[in-house]
């Protein structure tokens, strides 16, 4: 009786194993169990080891004074502020380089992508060579190269050339430009600007409605331009140009006043943008090529002019191919910005994940913060791009 | 996203392997070599020469420790680290001892869980500028760009110094001494600040060392010394007494040249005899052989010899003994008695 049971259960197991579906379930359960086991093991290990060396896991160090200075801060900061504030400074610096990088990379990438398809043989070859060269060299080398060029070839402040009647200076300490100091009345210009944006949106809605009802097309672009740029400009003039400028001036060792773009930011921004733009160019090319030429012919046959064809037929379809890989390029750029550490740009990795970590010895806590920050940056970018992708998706009726 | 998860797992694993192992001596003996954490490169202190061999003041102490522990000064594995990575490297078990121009501070001792063994160089933070700037005092540095190694005490001293003196500056954070050298020479920063010994060592590598001055102000106390992981007192004792033995050797006139002769039989000077193992067995007290100190001195010479050979007045770095002279010569170097 017992022997029969064993044979039975054995055959039940082997039957389950031979069944394709059951087997895949078993394998998946095993994999998940192993994964959990692994994470349990390393986390437990970390906890035990932290305890052995007498280090707890606590974030109280964040409220202690950081005691170090940071050369580029978007908010007020001095060495008496806390590690928490230093972390915020770092986060903002990371955001600054990521956002400006994404903007420049997108613009350059789209231009290069279109030029790559140019009918001009020389142009398309040159762009082709450029793209292949840039994307096959590690981004770290681009960063070091540009930083090296900026620091070693540009003159020191005392010999730096000036442009626009001594208001812009270029030296190996950075690019110094005048910074605006708005006076109280400048609010009127700001209000006009935002009013212009709202007006343009309303006007665009009306134009669309009018077009759907009567077929008449209103000049949305020109009116929008007038409202968003022209109107604030007129208000600015009428209120008597309520704006002062702080000009950079050579005082002692460095320029004082104005606003500076440091070599570290410049190198990181340009390197990340140019590197990523090469990939974006390929994505754009693929997107445009993915739209069959028949679409253009059909649009022309309907009597649409070339720019309308591009705007209404080709680009919307190309975007559907472009956006998903573009998202991953944006993520890459953001994450690559952590290479800032190579040239001393004070991003999140350099502040909380670097100096704070080192001065306080709180490795686990600091790295946790850095991890969470990058994770949330990536998730936000993904969410936004997925939302955008959904919006431009082909609407099937 | 996946990259980040991996990094986290990696960080956790790093800590996992850094188990505070109680018996470092056994580990070192089992491996047959001493892992010594040094700088990525600072002429005079720890650098690789043209033959790829590690050389320098700190390096000699590593070799002396290996000679005392393993009987062979060549059994050293050098682990180069930056100012930022050195403590993690030590605590994660990548090295058995840290000899890397490291300032002894309370928070490092207590919070970073290190055990400092003593001072092998009394230093202080200074500033170096190009002569043609015409600066003669650190108080004239308002508005300057300052190259600074991140993750070091110099960074904190610098912030305090400029704040207390109501001056502004632009910190240019760099990772290694080599980077500082490049940035300073290219004029990215007006000033390079680090320990005065480091400034002298860096200046020695310039094409025109005479055009650069080290300003008179020394803005901090920087007692540099070796450290080991906290929690292994036996290992701390061994390494501490190797350092003391090298100091004592200079005091007693034991040199690389005469150590063999002096160790051959009792000299009648009990201090020397105890140290060299011809009286009592002080090596056994810390788990080493009888000739531990003899091996260390034989390998690299006494403290004075190490100093003179690597960074002393006759080298390109040209540091005076100053505070680092023996206590008998008016300096601060003082080894407790071996008895």
XYZ file of C-alpha atoms in Angstrom:
736
model
C 0.000 0.000 0.000
C 2.712 2.471 1.084
C 4.954 1.487 -1.790
C 2.131 2.081 -4.184
C 1.664 5.570 -2.713
C 5.268 6.491 -3.311
C 5.168 5.260 -6.860
C 1.972 7.216 -7.313
C 3.337 10.496 -5.952
C 6.508 10.054 -7.920
C 4.632 9.596 -11.096
C 2.493 12.623 -10.146
C 5.661 14.731 -9.847
C 7.162 13.440 -13.035
C 3.833 13.926 -14.773
C 3.787 17.543 -13.571
C 7.353 17.956 -14.802
C 6.504 16.538 -18.192
C 3.555 18.857 -18.525
C 4.792 21.990 -20.260
C 2.510 24.431 -18.439
C 3.045 22.947 -14.988
C 6.785 22.894 -15.563
C 6.890 26.557 -16.456
C 4.916 27.385 -13.292
C 7.315 25.344 -11.162
C 10.339 27.015 -12.760
C 8.906 30.456 -12.217
C 8.169 29.755 -8.563
C 11.724 28.472 -8.129
C 13.191 31.541 -9.821
C 11.199 33.932 -7.659
C 12.163 31.997 -4.537
C 15.834 32.102 -5.506
C 15.648 35.819 -6.204
C 14.018 36.505 -2.852
C 16.559 34.281 -1.170
C 19.378 36.229 -2.805
C 18.032 39.622 -1.739
C 17.258 38.349 1.737
C 20.814 37.052 2.000
C 22.576 40.253 0.910
C 20.351 42.570 2.934
C 20.707 40.433 6.037
C 24.450 40.351 5.476
C 24.590 44.132 5.175
C 22.562 44.594 8.351
C 24.726 42.161 10.313
C 27.935 43.726 9.039
C 26.771 47.232 9.821
C 25.982 46.053 13.333
C 29.350 44.327 13.720
C 31.255 47.500 12.946
C 28.857 49.408 15.168
C 27.238 51.504 12.454
C 23.511 51.789 12.488
C 21.322 52.767 9.576
C 20.127 56.281 10.247
C 19.560 59.455 8.305
C 20.210 61.864 11.192
C 23.502 62.931 9.587
C 21.431 64.822 7.012
C 20.694 67.595 9.491
C 24.337 68.141 10.488
C 26.316 70.976 8.847
C 27.905 69.873 5.599
C 31.027 72.012 6.198
C 32.094 71.980 2.532
C 31.534 74.475 -0.258
C 30.007 73.864 -3.665
C 31.009 75.964 -6.661
C 27.758 75.868 -8.603
C 24.529 76.301 -6.666
C 21.086 77.115 -7.989
C 19.810 77.878 -4.497
C 21.560 79.705 -1.681
C 24.069 77.478 0.001
C 27.112 77.883 2.218
C 29.277 75.508 4.159
C 27.185 75.976 7.309
C 24.095 74.489 5.648
C 23.124 70.884 6.221
C 24.005 67.774 4.272
C 20.346 67.722 3.270
C 20.629 71.106 1.603
C 23.873 70.030 -0.047
C 21.958 67.061 -1.418
C 19.269 69.365 -2.803
C 21.963 71.495 -4.460
C 23.340 68.334 -6.030
C 19.910 67.173 -7.187
C 19.233 70.547 -8.809
C 22.614 70.459 -10.540
C 21.851 66.993 -11.872
C 18.429 68.163 -13.039
C 19.951 71.222 -14.705
C 22.428 69.242 -16.738
C 19.889 66.512 -17.543
C 17.182 68.898 -18.721
C 19.510 71.149 -20.722
C 21.171 68.046 -22.115
C 17.868 66.543 -23.205
C 16.820 69.786 -24.903
C 20.077 70.251 -26.799
C 20.384 66.556 -27.668
C 16.850 66.539 -29.069
C 17.396 69.613 -31.226
C 20.801 68.513 -32.534
C 19.582 64.939 -32.927
C 16.549 65.916 -35.021
C 18.610 68.223 -37.231
C 21.293 65.579 -37.753
C 18.678 62.891 -38.362
C 17.047 64.944 -41.099
C 20.388 65.978 -42.622
C 21.452 62.336 -42.688
C 18.571 61.773 -45.124
C 19.508 64.801 -47.190
C 19.663 64.293 -50.955
C 22.944 66.187 -50.898
C 25.483 63.346 -50.986
C 28.284 65.285 -49.278
C 26.018 66.489 -46.473
C 24.617 63.067 -45.701
C 28.122 61.528 -45.782
C 29.535 64.138 -43.414
C 26.679 63.631 -40.959
C 27.047 59.867 -41.313
C 30.758 60.037 -40.404
C 30.038 62.359 -37.516
C 27.356 60.086 -36.086
C 29.499 56.965 -36.371
C 32.471 58.702 -34.800
C 30.546 60.159 -31.882
C 28.470 57.185 -30.909
C 31.320 54.701 -31.038
C 33.460 56.550 -28.507
C 32.568 56.187 -24.806
C 30.802 59.219 -23.390
C 33.363 59.511 -20.588
C 36.054 60.241 -23.174
C 33.868 62.949 -24.718
C 33.475 64.555 -21.311
C 37.189 64.439 -20.504
C 38.095 65.635 -23.998
C 35.821 68.672 -23.940
C 36.831 69.526 -20.380
C 40.491 69.200 -21.342
C 40.001 71.432 -24.373
C 38.142 74.084 -22.372
C 40.630 74.147 -19.506
C 43.814 73.858 -21.551
C 43.109 75.937 -24.633
C 40.992 78.809 -23.377
C 42.942 81.698 -21.846
C 43.113 82.435 -18.121
C 40.775 85.217 -16.854
C 43.340 88.008 -17.132
C 43.827 87.352 -20.829
C 40.306 86.337 -21.661
C 38.758 87.884 -24.771
C 35.555 89.852 -24.343
C 32.568 90.130 -26.669
C 29.696 92.595 -27.045
C 31.590 95.565 -25.603
C 33.025 93.849 -22.539
C 29.845 92.175 -21.343
C 30.647 88.570 -22.254
C 33.941 86.913 -21.329
C 35.274 83.548 -22.285
C 38.057 82.014 -20.208
C 39.023 78.656 -18.807
C 37.031 79.591 -15.694
C 33.912 79.547 -17.802
C 31.681 81.651 -20.000
C 30.587 84.804 -18.165
C 27.489 86.648 -19.364
C 25.490 89.503 -17.810
C 22.708 88.376 -15.527
C 19.333 90.143 -15.396
C 18.237 91.966 -12.246
C 14.492 92.594 -12.710
C 12.927 95.698 -11.155
C 9.429 95.628 -9.597
C 7.644 96.747 -12.790
C 9.032 93.706 -14.604
C 6.019 91.826 -13.275
C 3.917 93.452 -15.987
C 6.103 91.829 -18.649
C 5.845 88.448 -16.925
C 2.057 88.767 -16.759
C 1.956 89.703 -20.448
C 4.072 86.643 -21.251
C 1.823 84.184 -19.418
C -1.246 86.001 -20.776
C 0.218 85.496 -24.240
C 0.510 81.751 -23.680
C -3.084 81.467 -22.449
C -4.266 83.638 -25.360
C -2.455 81.456 -27.871
C -4.031 78.291 -26.484
C -7.518 79.844 -26.669
C -6.871 81.173 -30.160
C -5.655 77.774 -31.325
C -8.853 76.150 -30.057
C -10.985 78.686 -31.881
C -8.949 78.221 -35.043
C -9.429 74.461 -34.923
C -13.176 74.829 -34.392
C -13.421 77.321 -37.225
C -11.475 75.000 -39.511
C -13.679 72.029 -38.666
C -16.838 74.060 -39.287
C -15.919 76.170 -42.305
C -12.548 74.895 -43.543
C -10.957 78.312 -43.102
C -7.407 78.175 -41.715
C -6.280 80.893 -39.309
C -2.572 81.887 -39.019
C -2.052 80.276 -35.587
C 1.739 80.332 -35.666
C 2.110 84.014 -36.474
C -0.559 85.094 -33.985
C 0.960 82.889 -31.282
C 4.399 84.367 -31.918
C 2.959 87.865 -31.606
C 1.130 87.040 -28.378
C 3.938 85.175 -26.624
C 6.935 87.256 -27.727
C 5.626 90.496 -29.243
C 3.136 91.409 -26.513
C 5.552 91.021 -23.558
C 8.173 92.959 -25.547
C 5.772 95.866 -26.114
C 4.793 95.822 -22.420
C 8.487 95.752 -21.499
C 9.140 98.857 -23.609
C 6.010 100.665 -22.438
C 6.857 100.138 -18.739
C 10.249 101.711 -19.388
C 12.476 98.636 -19.628
C 12.381 97.730 -15.894
C 15.506 95.587 -15.972
C 19.057 96.087 -14.779
C 21.962 93.929 -15.723
C 24.818 92.691 -13.605
C 27.911 92.686 -15.819
C 30.871 90.409 -15.220
C 33.984 92.314 -14.269
C 37.535 91.147 -13.684
C 38.243 91.759 -10.004
C 41.314 90.232 -8.460
C 41.541 86.611 -9.514
C 38.212 86.020 -11.187
C 35.248 87.647 -12.807
C 32.697 89.027 -10.398
C 29.047 89.629 -11.281
C 27.030 88.272 -14.172
C 26.347 84.611 -14.415
C 28.912 81.977 -15.296
C 28.751 78.733 -17.160
C 31.578 76.762 -15.574
C 33.889 74.594 -17.702
C 32.671 71.540 -15.801
C 29.037 72.206 -16.652
C 29.927 73.160 -20.199
C 31.925 69.978 -20.769
C 29.315 67.712 -19.257
C 26.420 69.385 -21.036
C 28.050 69.414 -24.468
C 29.484 65.915 -24.182
C 26.233 64.338 -23.025
C 24.185 66.230 -25.617
C 26.463 65.507 -28.568
C 26.849 61.871 -27.620
C 23.122 61.316 -27.174
C 22.261 63.387 -30.261
C 24.105 60.864 -32.438
C 21.775 58.143 -31.207
C 18.727 60.377 -31.531
C 19.735 61.185 -35.114
C 19.625 57.490 -35.963
C 16.274 57.129 -34.232
C 14.862 60.069 -36.156
C 16.180 58.713 -39.430
C 14.600 55.351 -38.697
C 11.329 57.071 -37.783
C 11.166 59.048 -41.011
C 12.158 56.088 -43.154
C 9.453 54.023 -41.464
C 6.748 56.169 -43.047
C 6.203 54.855 -46.534
C 6.668 57.299 -49.380
C 3.157 56.477 -50.516
C 1.887 58.610 -47.650
C 3.628 61.655 -49.082
C 2.317 60.924 -52.564
C -1.183 60.451 -51.236
C -1.026 63.721 -49.314
C 0.248 65.543 -52.370
C -2.506 63.975 -54.413
C -5.001 65.466 -51.963
C -3.476 68.867 -52.705
C -1.576 69.390 -49.430
C 1.510 71.543 -49.684
C 4.867 70.016 -48.651
C 5.123 71.627 -45.200
C 1.519 70.713 -44.405
C 2.231 67.173 -45.542
C 5.182 66.988 -43.194
C 3.282 68.546 -40.330
C 0.054 66.596 -40.675
C 1.018 63.314 -42.295
C 4.678 62.381 -42.038
C 5.799 63.652 -38.622
C 2.812 62.296 -36.647
C 3.459 58.848 -38.065
C 7.229 59.086 -37.653
C 6.848 60.147 -34.023
C 5.116 56.893 -33.221
C 8.316 55.098 -34.162
C 10.605 57.709 -32.674
C 9.180 58.270 -29.198
C 9.726 54.887 -27.482
C 13.471 54.642 -28.285
C 13.783 58.368 -27.622
C 12.572 57.736 -24.071
C 15.391 55.345 -23.441
C 17.901 57.872 -24.804
C 16.566 60.462 -22.356
C 16.974 57.955 -19.536
C 20.499 57.178 -20.661
C 21.433 60.830 -20.772
C 20.090 61.421 -17.292
C 21.929 58.451 -15.868
C 25.135 59.238 -17.767
C 25.154 62.640 -16.105
C 26.555 60.815 -13.066
C 29.863 60.711 -14.965
C 30.110 64.323 -13.775
C 32.317 62.903 -11.064
C 35.162 62.546 -13.554
C 35.544 66.314 -13.954
C 34.251 67.575 -10.627
C 30.820 68.857 -11.610
C 28.922 68.899 -8.339
C 25.903 66.740 -9.104
C 24.019 64.426 -6.771
C 26.728 61.769 -6.946
C 29.412 64.297 -6.053
C 27.565 65.907 -3.150
C 25.536 63.419 -1.149
C 27.013 60.344 -2.823
C 30.544 61.731 -2.691
C 31.661 64.299 -0.183
C 28.831 63.842 2.331
C 29.280 60.089 2.156
C 32.987 60.406 2.691
C 32.873 62.964 5.481
C 30.201 61.141 7.452
C 30.996 57.543 6.560
C 27.311 56.855 5.868
C 27.783 54.785 2.725
C 24.566 52.775 2.802
C 22.345 55.740 3.619
C 23.934 58.072 1.070
C 23.860 55.489 -1.693
C 20.237 54.691 -0.878
C 19.372 58.348 -1.379
C 21.288 58.534 -4.664
C 19.624 55.335 -5.893
C 16.162 56.591 -5.051
C 16.801 59.945 -6.725
C 17.927 58.367 -10.010
C 15.104 55.880 -9.825
C 12.534 58.647 -9.452
C 14.119 60.717 -12.250
C 13.933 57.712 -14.547
C 10.364 56.894 -13.563
C 9.197 60.475 -14.086
C 10.798 60.624 -17.535
C 9.266 57.269 -18.448
C 5.830 58.295 -17.194
C 5.924 61.554 -19.124
C 7.155 59.949 -22.334
C 4.600 57.135 -22.066
C 1.875 59.718 -21.602
C 3.152 61.604 -24.650
C 3.423 58.405 -26.645
C -0.175 57.539 -25.840
C -1.288 61.006 -26.880
C 0.356 60.834 -30.294
C -0.650 57.225 -30.897
C -2.596 56.508 -34.040
C -6.213 57.076 -33.135
C -8.172 54.224 -34.597
C -11.778 54.856 -35.335
C 16.726 51.316 -13.634
C 18.270 47.871 -13.789
C 21.701 49.394 -13.575
C 20.713 51.114 -10.363
C 19.366 47.953 -8.797
C 22.607 46.216 -9.650
C 24.580 49.027 -8.126
C 22.580 48.689 -4.937
C 23.128 44.970 -4.857
C 26.797 45.596 -5.537
C 27.045 48.049 -2.683
C 25.356 45.591 -0.357
C 27.702 42.831 -1.501
C 30.681 45.082 -0.969
C 29.660 45.479 2.636
C 28.873 41.812 2.835
C 32.440 40.884 1.926
C 33.774 43.457 4.350
C 33.067 41.314 7.333
C 35.022 42.652 10.281
C 37.370 39.728 10.405
C 38.985 39.493 13.784
C 42.297 37.903 12.844
C 43.946 40.052 10.229
C 47.348 38.600 11.085
C 46.172 35.093 10.210
C 44.691 36.403 6.966
C 47.907 38.124 6.004
C 49.950 35.038 6.815
C 47.548 32.820 4.893
C 47.644 35.103 1.854
C 51.386 35.360 2.163
C 51.230 39.078 1.459
C 50.213 42.327 3.075
C 47.658 44.480 1.260
C 48.603 48.067 1.837
C 46.234 50.888 0.878
C 48.134 53.831 -0.594
C 47.418 56.920 -2.700
C 46.963 56.723 -6.459
C 50.174 58.683 -6.759
C 51.970 61.383 -4.823
C 55.646 61.766 -5.568
C 57.758 61.160 -2.497
C 54.992 59.477 -0.550
C 53.614 56.738 -2.760
C 54.118 56.557 -6.514
C 55.252 54.117 -9.139
C 58.635 54.860 -10.641
C 59.558 54.374 -14.298
C 60.027 50.651 -13.684
C 56.508 50.357 -12.310
C 57.794 49.777 -8.781
C 56.050 51.471 -5.883
C 58.242 53.928 -4.067
C 58.000 56.540 -1.372
C 57.711 57.424 2.269
C 54.396 55.656 2.924
C 55.404 52.753 0.705
C 58.502 52.146 2.830
C 56.333 51.821 5.930
C 54.198 49.264 4.080
C 57.359 47.305 3.203
C 58.628 47.542 6.785
C 55.323 46.163 8.060
C 55.447 43.304 5.562
C 59.041 42.559 6.587
C 58.078 42.462 10.267
C 55.000 40.308 9.726
C 56.070 38.012 6.885
C 59.835 38.363 6.995
C 59.888 39.642 3.422
C 59.568 43.321 2.486
C 58.547 42.474 -1.072
C 55.377 40.645 -0.094
C 53.204 43.737 -0.375
C 50.190 44.203 -2.573
C 49.636 47.949 -3.064
C 46.019 49.077 -3.323
C 45.855 52.583 -4.798
C 42.885 54.671 -3.624
C 41.623 58.232 -3.865
C 40.838 60.424 -0.878
C 37.234 59.363 -1.209
C 37.644 55.626 -1.598
C 40.344 54.911 0.974
C 38.153 54.329 4.044
C 35.601 52.217 2.225
C 38.471 50.190 0.801
C 39.891 49.601 4.265
C 36.564 48.819 5.903
C 35.533 46.554 3.045
C 38.673 44.496 3.586
C 40.449 45.439 0.353
C 43.533 46.196 2.381
C 44.988 45.247 5.737
C 46.463 48.626 6.560
C 46.092 52.206 5.299
C 49.260 54.212 4.735
C 47.967 57.149 2.760
C 48.676 60.666 4.053
C 45.618 60.314 6.208
C 44.865 62.901 8.868
C 43.892 61.527 12.245
C 40.552 63.023 13.259
C 38.054 62.172 15.930
C 35.210 61.407 13.548
C 37.375 59.081 11.475
C 38.529 57.328 14.614
C 35.097 57.038 16.212
C 32.514 57.332 13.453
C 34.308 55.773 10.498
C 35.455 52.980 12.815
C 39.176 53.184 12.165
C 42.014 52.587 14.571
C 44.891 54.999 14.099
C 48.318 53.688 14.971
C 50.216 56.897 15.529
C 51.714 59.714 13.516
C 54.312 59.123 10.835
C 54.285 62.704 9.565
C 53.221 65.921 11.291
C 51.752 68.121 8.598
C 49.522 71.155 8.110
C 47.409 72.469 5.263
C 49.029 75.097 3.070
C 48.452 76.962 -0.189
C 50.514 77.044 -3.353
C 50.232 79.802 -5.962
C 52.062 80.875 -9.066
C 54.692 83.494 -8.268
C 53.493 85.906 -10.938
C 50.158 86.380 -9.131
C 52.141 88.404 -6.603
C 50.348 86.881 -3.645
C 52.361 86.682 -0.443
C 49.737 85.661 2.107
C 46.727 83.381 2.167
C 44.717 86.338 3.463
C 44.989 87.880 -0.024
C 43.174 85.023 -1.725
C 39.693 86.590 -1.752
C 37.889 85.581 -4.934
C 40.417 82.966 -5.996
C 39.646 79.607 -7.554
C 41.011 76.854 -5.379
C 41.755 73.307 -6.495
C 40.929 70.937 -3.710
C 40.869 67.173 -3.264
C 37.354 66.155 -2.364
C 36.565 63.960 0.588
C 39.518 65.143 2.641
C 39.927 67.219 5.767
C 41.528 69.945 3.624
C 38.142 70.573 2.058
C 36.578 71.292 5.440
C 39.512 73.417 6.672
C 39.368 75.452 3.479
C 35.654 76.213 3.882
C 36.269 77.254 7.501
C 39.337 79.355 6.685
C 37.583 81.409 3.999
C 34.411 81.786 6.039
C 36.227 82.918 9.189
C 38.273 85.436 7.177
C 35.204 86.731 5.314
C 36.560 85.798 1.937
C 34.967 84.170 -1.103
C 36.437 81.493 -3.275
C 35.475 79.114 -6.010
C 36.146 75.508 -4.991
C 37.286 73.377 -7.928
C 36.825 69.832 -6.678
C 39.236 67.249 -8.019
C 39.729 63.604 -7.258
C 43.453 62.910 -7.390
C 46.704 64.789 -6.985
C 47.479 64.271 -10.668
C 44.228 65.994 -11.645
C 45.028 68.863 -9.313
C 48.404 69.215 -10.955
C 46.891 69.393 -14.452
C 44.167 71.851 -13.481
C 46.529 74.052 -11.505
C 49.109 74.192 -14.278
C 46.427 74.935 -16.888
C 45.248 77.856 -14.785
C 41.827 76.381 -14.048
C 42.544 77.320 -10.442
C 44.778 80.012 -8.964
C 45.587 78.073 -5.846
C 46.214 74.469 -4.968
C 45.641 73.570 -1.379
C 46.505 70.367 0.415
C 48.914 69.334 3.156
C 52.164 71.300 2.878
C 54.108 68.087 2.301
C 51.803 67.248 -0.608
C 52.303 70.715 -2.072
C 56.066 70.345 -1.896
C 55.859 66.892 -3.446
C 53.617 68.113 -6.270
C 55.765 71.166 -6.880
C 58.813 68.937 -7.249
C 57.226 67.429 -10.364
C 56.741 70.806 -12.123
C 59.037 71.904 -14.940
C 59.595 75.214 -13.162
C 59.249 74.570 -9.410
C 60.876 77.911 -8.629
C 57.936 79.829 -10.092
C 55.543 78.484 -7.500
C 55.444 79.542 -3.881
C 53.939 77.850 -0.860
C 52.326 80.591 1.200
C 53.453 80.999 4.828
C 50.047 80.293 6.406
C 49.514 76.776 7.650
C 45.825 76.705 8.407
C 45.422 73.405 10.180
C 47.012 70.579 12.107
C 47.281 67.519 9.930
C 48.860 64.658 11.854
C 49.195 61.994 9.178
C 49.266 58.418 10.213
C 48.455 54.824 9.343
C 45.153 53.204 10.253
C 43.646 49.751 10.458
C 40.063 48.547 10.834
C 38.627 48.919 14.290
C 37.987 45.700 16.158
C 41.249 43.808 15.685
C 43.397 44.966 18.583
C 46.059 42.335 18.000
C 46.637 43.581 14.451
C 46.586 47.165 15.716
C 49.343 46.300 18.221
C 51.543 44.690 15.590
C 51.338 47.531 13.107
C 51.659 50.199 15.790
C 54.860 48.709 17.167
C 56.390 48.389 13.724
C 55.991 52.155 13.399
C 57.435 52.692 16.889
C 60.337 50.349 16.209
C 61.360 52.407 13.174
C 61.268 55.562 15.299
C 63.125 53.909 18.182
C 65.744 52.616 15.750
C 66.646 56.146 14.744
C 66.846 57.188 18.372
C 69.158 54.300 19.246
C 71.286 54.698 16.144
C 70.213 51.432 14.549
C 70.402 51.746 10.773
C 69.853 49.598 7.715
C 73.617 49.247 7.490
C 74.403 48.218 11.057
C 71.269 46.333 12.064
C 72.671 42.895 11.137
C 75.768 43.465 13.180
C 73.817 44.794 16.159
C 71.347 41.903 16.030
C 74.045 39.240 15.850
C 74.557 39.189 19.598
C 73.540 41.210 22.630
C 75.088 44.668 22.480
C 74.734 45.450 26.155
C 72.375 48.315 25.331
C 69.096 46.855 26.667
C 66.947 49.138 24.511
C 68.570 47.868 21.328
C 68.732 44.280 22.548
C 65.032 44.141 23.413
C 64.080 45.655 20.094
C 66.291 43.366 18.013
C 65.340 40.227 19.923
C 68.652 39.454 21.598
C 67.040 40.030 24.987
C 63.570 38.710 25.796
C 61.094 37.951 23.041
C 58.995 40.986 22.348
C 58.015 39.689 18.904
C 56.168 36.785 20.503
C 54.042 39.213 22.548
C 52.368 40.385 19.348
C 52.511 37.050 17.552
C 55.569 37.766 15.420
C 58.996 36.192 15.175
C 61.906 37.260 17.373
C 63.563 39.262 14.615
C 60.475 41.283 13.612
C 62.062 44.688 14.198
C 65.365 43.631 12.674
C 63.568 42.590 9.491
C 61.690 45.889 9.291
C 64.816 48.021 9.790
C 66.840 45.805 7.484
C 64.270 46.317 4.736
C 63.908 50.106 4.714
C 66.113 51.609 7.419
C 65.016 53.615 10.428
C 62.561 56.523 10.405
C 65.248 59.088 9.679
C 66.594 57.052 6.777
C 63.110 56.635 5.303
C 62.505 60.366 5.642
C 65.811 61.434 4.134
C 65.626 59.001 1.235
C 62.112 59.940 0.131
C 61.221 63.468 1.124
C 64.171 64.910 3.023
C 66.183 68.069 2.256
C 68.416 66.272 -0.244
C 65.526 65.067 -2.399
C 63.653 67.053 -5.031
C 60.812 67.474 -2.565
C 63.152 68.977 -0.017
C 61.164 68.876 3.211
C 62.954 69.813 6.431
C 62.526 67.533 9.404
C 60.846 70.341 11.400
C 58.199 68.894 13.710
C 59.121 65.464 12.401
C 62.521 65.458 14.076
C 62.991 63.083 17.012
C 62.009 64.358 20.430
C 65.696 64.350 21.306
C 66.276 66.818 18.480
C 63.447 69.190 19.378
C 60.799 67.513 17.249
C 57.605 65.629 18.073
C 58.628 62.120 17.050
C 58.580 59.965 20.127
C 58.350 56.199 20.406
C 57.176 54.662 23.691
C 59.739 52.312 25.188
C 59.920 48.762 23.948
C 59.967 46.887 27.225
